[in-house]
Coordinates of C-alpha atoms in Angstrom, one line a residue:
M1 CA -139.9 -15.4 49.3
M2 CA -136.2 -15.0 48.5
D3 CA -135.2 -15.9 52.1
I4 CA -137.2 -19.2 52.0
R5 CA -135.7 -20.1 48.6
Y6 CA -132.2 -19.4 50.0
H7 CA -132.9 -21.7 53.0
I8 CA -134.2 -24.4 50.7
A9 CA -131.1 -24.1 48.5
T10 CA -129.0 -24.4 51.7
L11 CA -130.8 -27.5 52.8
I12 CA -130.3 -29.1 49.4
A13 CA -126.6 -28.4 49.6
I14 CA -126.5 -30.0 53.1
F15 CA -128.3 -33.1 51.7
L16 CA -125.7 -33.4 49.0
A17 CA -122.9 -33.0 51.5
L18 CA -124.5 -35.6 53.8
G19 CA -124.8 -38.0 50.9
V20 CA -121.1 -37.7 50.2
G21 CA -120.4 -38.1 53.9
I22 CA -122.5 -41.2 54.1
L23 CA -120.8 -42.7 51.1
V24 CA -117.3 -41.9 52.5
G25 CA -118.3 -42.9 56.0
S26 CA -119.7 -46.3 55.0
T27 CA -116.6 -47.0 52.9
V28 CA -114.1 -46.0 55.6
V29 CA -115.8 -46.9 58.9
G30 CA -118.8 -49.1 58.1
S31 CA -120.2 -48.3 61.5
D32 CA -123.9 -48.8 62.3
V33 CA -123.7 -46.0 64.9
L34 CA -122.4 -43.5 62.3
N35 CA -125.2 -44.5 59.9
D36 CA -127.8 -44.1 62.6
Q37 CA -126.6 -40.6 63.4
Q38 CA -126.6 -39.6 59.8
K39 CA -130.1 -41.0 59.3
K40 CA -131.3 -38.9 62.3
M41 CA -129.7 -35.8 60.8
I42 CA -131.3 -36.5 57.4
D43 CA -134.7 -37.0 59.1
Q44 CA -134.4 -33.6 60.9
L45 CA -133.4 -31.9 57.7
E46 CA -136.3 -33.4 55.8
K47 CA -138.7 -32.1 58.4
Q48 CA -137.2 -28.6 58.1
F49 CA -137.3 -28.8 54.4
E50 CA -141.0 -29.7 54.5
V51 CA -141.8 -26.8 56.9
L52 CA -140.0 -24.4 54.5
R53 CA -141.8 -25.8 51.5
Q54 CA -145.1 -25.4 53.2
K55 CA -144.3 -21.8 54.1
E56 CA -143.4 -21.0 50.5
E57 CA -146.6 -22.6 49.3
D58 CA -148.6 -20.5 51.8
L59 CA -146.8 -17.3 50.7
T60 CA -147.5 -18.1 47.1
T61 CA -151.2 -18.6 47.8
R62 CA -151.2 -15.3 49.7
V63 CA -149.5 -13.4 47.0
E64 CA -152.0 -14.7 44.4
F65 CA -154.9 -13.7 46.6
M66 CA -153.5 -10.2 47.1
N67 CA -152.9 -9.8 43.4
G68 CA -156.5 -10.8 42.7
L69 CA -157.7 -8.3 45.4
L70 CA -155.6 -5.6 43.8
R71 CA -157.2 -6.3 40.4
H72 CA -160.7 -6.0 42.0
Y73 CA -159.6 -2.7 43.7
E74 CA -158.4 -1.3 40.3
D75 CA -161.7 -2.3 38.7
F76 CA -163.6 -0.7 41.5
T77 CA -161.7 2.6 41.4
E78 CA -162.0 2.7 37.6
A79 CA -165.7 2.3 37.8
L80 CA -165.9 5.0 40.5
L81 CA -163.7 7.6 38.8
P82 CA -166.3 9.2 36.5
S83 CA -168.7 9.9 39.4
I84 CA -165.9 11.7 41.3
V85 CA -164.2 13.8 38.6
E86 CA -167.0 14.5 36.1
N87 CA -167.3 18.2 35.3
R88 CA -165.0 19.2 38.2
L89 CA -162.9 21.3 35.8
A90 CA -165.5 22.3 33.3
G91 CA -164.2 24.9 30.9
M92 CA -160.7 25.0 32.5
K93 CA -157.9 25.6 29.9
V94 CA -154.9 23.5 30.6
A95 CA -151.3 23.5 29.2
L96 CA -149.2 20.4 29.5
V97 CA -145.4 20.3 29.7
V98 CA -143.7 16.9 29.5
S99 CA -140.1 16.8 30.9
G100 CA -137.8 13.9 31.7
G101 CA -138.5 11.7 28.6
L102 CA -141.6 9.9 29.8
D103 CA -145.2 9.9 28.4
I104 CA -148.2 11.2 30.2
P105 CA -150.3 8.2 31.2
S106 CA -153.5 7.9 29.0
G107 CA -155.5 7.5 32.2
A108 CA -154.5 10.9 33.4
L109 CA -155.5 12.5 30.1
N110 CA -158.8 10.6 30.2
S111 CA -159.4 11.9 33.8
L112 CA -158.8 15.5 32.7
S113 CA -161.2 15.0 29.8
L114 CA -163.9 13.5 32.1
A115 CA -163.4 16.5 34.4
G116 CA -164.2 18.8 31.5
A117 CA -160.7 20.3 31.2
R118 CA -159.6 21.5 27.8
I119 CA -156.0 20.8 26.8
V120 CA -154.9 23.8 24.8
S121 CA -151.2 22.9 24.3
T122 CA -148.7 20.1 24.9
T123 CA -145.0 21.0 25.1
V124 CA -142.6 18.1 25.1
I125 CA -138.9 18.4 26.1
L126 CA -136.9 16.2 23.8
P127 CA -133.7 14.3 24.5
G128 CA -131.5 16.8 22.7
I129 CA -132.0 19.2 25.6
N130 CA -128.9 17.6 27.2
L131 CA -127.0 19.9 24.7
S132 CA -124.2 17.6 24.1
S133 CA -123.5 19.1 20.6
D134 CA -121.0 22.0 20.5
S135 CA -122.6 23.4 17.3
L136 CA -126.0 23.4 18.9
R137 CA -124.7 25.2 22.0
S138 CA -123.1 27.8 19.8
K139 CA -126.5 28.3 18.0
L140 CA -128.3 28.8 21.3
A141 CA -125.6 31.1 22.6
A142 CA -125.9 33.3 19.5
A143 CA -129.7 33.3 19.7
Y144 CA -129.7 34.3 23.4
G145 CA -126.9 36.8 22.9
V146 CA -124.5 35.1 25.4
G147 CA -120.9 33.9 25.0
D148 CA -119.9 30.7 23.2
K149 CA -118.5 29.4 26.5
T150 CA -121.9 29.6 28.2
S151 CA -122.5 26.4 30.1
P152 CA -125.2 23.9 29.0
E153 CA -126.8 24.4 32.4
E154 CA -127.2 28.2 31.8
L155 CA -128.4 27.6 28.2
R156 CA -131.1 25.1 29.5
I157 CA -132.3 27.8 32.0
Q158 CA -132.7 30.2 29.1
V159 CA -134.6 27.5 27.1
G160 CA -136.9 26.9 30.2
K161 CA -137.6 30.6 30.4
T162 CA -138.5 30.7 26.7
I163 CA -140.9 27.7 27.1
G164 CA -142.6 29.7 29.8
D165 CA -142.8 32.7 27.6
I166 CA -144.3 30.6 24.8
I167 CA -147.0 29.2 27.1
L168 CA -147.8 32.7 28.2
N169 CA -148.1 33.8 24.6
H170 CA -145.2 36.1 24.5
D171 CA -143.7 37.0 21.2
V172 CA -140.6 34.7 20.9
Q173 CA -141.3 33.0 17.6
E174 CA -137.8 33.1 16.3
I175 CA -136.4 31.2 19.4
K176 CA -139.4 28.9 19.2
R177 CA -138.5 27.9 15.6
L178 CA -134.9 27.3 16.6
L179 CA -135.9 25.0 19.4
E180 CA -138.2 23.0 17.1
Q181 CA -135.8 22.8 14.2
N182 CA -133.1 21.5 16.4
D183 CA -135.3 18.9 18.1
L184 CA -135.0 20.4 21.5
V185 CA -138.7 21.0 22.2
K186 CA -141.9 19.8 20.4
F187 CA -144.8 22.2 20.5
N188 CA -148.4 21.1 19.9
G189 CA -151.6 23.1 20.3
D190 CA -152.8 26.7 20.4
Y191 CA -150.3 28.8 22.3
S192 CA -152.3 32.0 21.6
I193 CA -154.7 30.8 24.4
L194 CA -153.6 31.7 27.9
P195 CA -154.1 28.6 30.1
D196 CA -155.8 28.7 33.5
A197 CA -153.4 26.0 34.8
V198 CA -150.2 24.4 33.7
I199 CA -149.3 20.8 34.5
V200 CA -145.6 20.0 34.4
M201 CA -144.9 16.3 34.3
G202 CA -141.4 15.3 35.3
G203 CA -139.6 12.2 36.5
A204 CA -136.8 10.6 34.4
S205 CA -135.9 7.0 33.7
S206 CA -132.2 8.0 33.0
L207 CA -129.9 10.7 34.3
D208 CA -129.3 11.7 30.7
Y209 CA -132.8 13.4 30.8
Y210 CA -132.7 14.6 34.4
F211 CA -132.7 18.4 34.3
P212 CA -135.4 19.5 36.7
E213 CA -133.5 22.5 38.1
T214 CA -132.4 23.9 34.7
I215 CA -135.6 23.2 32.7
D216 CA -138.6 22.6 34.9
V217 CA -137.8 25.2 37.5
P218 CA -137.4 28.1 35.0
I219 CA -140.7 27.1 33.4
I220 CA -142.5 26.9 36.8
N221 CA -141.1 30.2 38.0
N222 CA -141.9 32.0 34.7
V223 CA -145.5 30.8 34.5
S224 CA -146.4 31.0 38.2
G225 CA -144.8 34.5 38.3
A226 CA -147.4 35.5 35.7
G227 CA -150.2 34.4 38.0
V228 CA -151.0 31.1 36.3
R229 CA -151.3 28.1 38.6
V230 CA -148.7 25.3 38.1
L231 CA -148.9 21.7 39.3
G232 CA -146.0 19.2 39.2
V233 CA -146.7 15.6 38.6
E234 CA -145.0 12.3 37.8
V235 CA -145.7 8.5 37.7
S236 CA -145.4 6.3 40.8
D237 CA -142.6 4.1 39.6
V238 CA -140.3 6.6 38.0
K239 CA -136.6 6.0 38.7
Y240 CA -135.5 9.6 39.2
S241 CA -138.2 11.6 41.0
Y242 CA -138.7 15.4 40.5
M243 CA -140.9 15.8 43.6
Q244 CA -138.5 17.4 45.9
V245 CA -137.5 19.9 43.3
Y246 CA -141.1 20.7 42.5
Q247 CA -142.1 21.0 46.1
A248 CA -139.3 23.5 46.7
Q249 CA -141.1 25.8 44.3
K250 CA -144.2 25.7 46.5
I251 CA -146.5 24.2 43.9
T252 CA -149.0 21.4 44.3
T253 CA -147.6 18.0 43.4
V254 CA -149.0 14.6 42.6
D255 CA -146.5 11.7 42.4
D256 CA -148.8 8.9 41.1
I257 CA -150.8 10.1 38.1
D258 CA -150.5 6.6 36.5
L259 CA -152.8 5.4 39.3
I260 CA -156.5 6.2 39.6
P261 CA -156.1 7.7 43.1
G262 CA -153.4 10.0 41.7
Q263 CA -155.7 11.0 38.8
V264 CA -158.4 11.9 41.2
S265 CA -155.9 13.8 43.3
L266 CA -154.8 15.8 40.2
V267 CA -158.4 16.8 39.3
L268 CA -159.3 17.7 42.9
A269 CA -156.0 19.6 43.3
M270 CA -156.7 21.6 40.1
A271 CA -160.2 22.3 41.5
G272 CA -158.6 24.0 44.5
E273 CA -157.4 21.3 46.9
S274 CA -153.7 22.3 47.0
G275 CA -151.1 19.9 48.6
D276 CA -148.5 17.3 48.0
Y277 CA -150.3 14.0 47.2
G278 CA -149.3 10.5 46.4
V279 CA -147.6 7.4 47.6
K280 CA -143.9 8.4 47.9
P281 CA -142.1 9.6 51.1
T282 CA -142.2 13.2 49.7
A283 CA -146.1 13.2 49.7
K284 CA -147.8 14.8 52.7
K285 CA -151.1 13.1 52.0
F286 CA -152.4 10.1 50.0
M287 CA -155.1 12.2 48.2
P288 CA -157.4 15.1 49.0
S289 CA -160.4 14.5 51.2
L290 CA -163.8 14.0 49.5
P291 CA -166.4 16.2 51.2
P292 CA -169.8 14.6 51.9
G293 CA -171.9 14.4 48.8
Y294 CA -168.9 15.0 46.6
A295 CA -169.6 12.1 44.2
G296 CA -171.8 12.8 41.3
G297 CA -170.1 15.8 39.6
N298 CA -171.4 19.3 39.2
R299 CA -174.8 18.5 37.7

């Protein structure tokens, strides 16, 4: 579309230049031969302009058709979703961790609910985790028993390990209160319940919130080291992806949980179909295969 518009703009500029040329030529030369040549050039340019205009019109029609087709596809997959995921995770206790400053898509939460999963806790990493405040870094250093000159990166690693401990119901209440009171982490839910699986949602819209190695990885390693399954997810259009970092930890990943295929992939992956799913170059497969007779849920 942009190439055609560029060519159209170029042709318009040529028309204007020819108009000036005709005016100057007729004033200076007044030659019928010159006028005939210029008229032929204008006729040729008009034909080219018409061809390009028709191509743009055809492309616009095609785009409108494809957008309509996409809407029908979305309606179809939304209607099909319940029959695929219903009760696939019945009774599974799930802890959510949200990193990177983005919200979990409501569709993903709805899919987990349809699948019968029970969200026991939601942990949200807040923007203050960039640890730009000297006084805050001093508080954390004192709480963790490390020196005042400990780097923000090392302090974030300690915070990540603490979040893992909290999810695993270890007794770190004092540090937990410190993290909450200083707006570093928000804790919601019942952390006395040990989850069957932990979903870590990453992906950042700004480098100000991009800390996968120093927050997400310590959480993943702590929780998975205790034998609890961890899955790493993000939305399809995130600016700064965490997928490569997550996959380096050998956990199952889904990079498009804002889309219904990604939500299906998440449920099936949690039910046992491990892999790296989604639409990005880091994905190994679009989504898990559906075995024959899979639709209909565990009835």
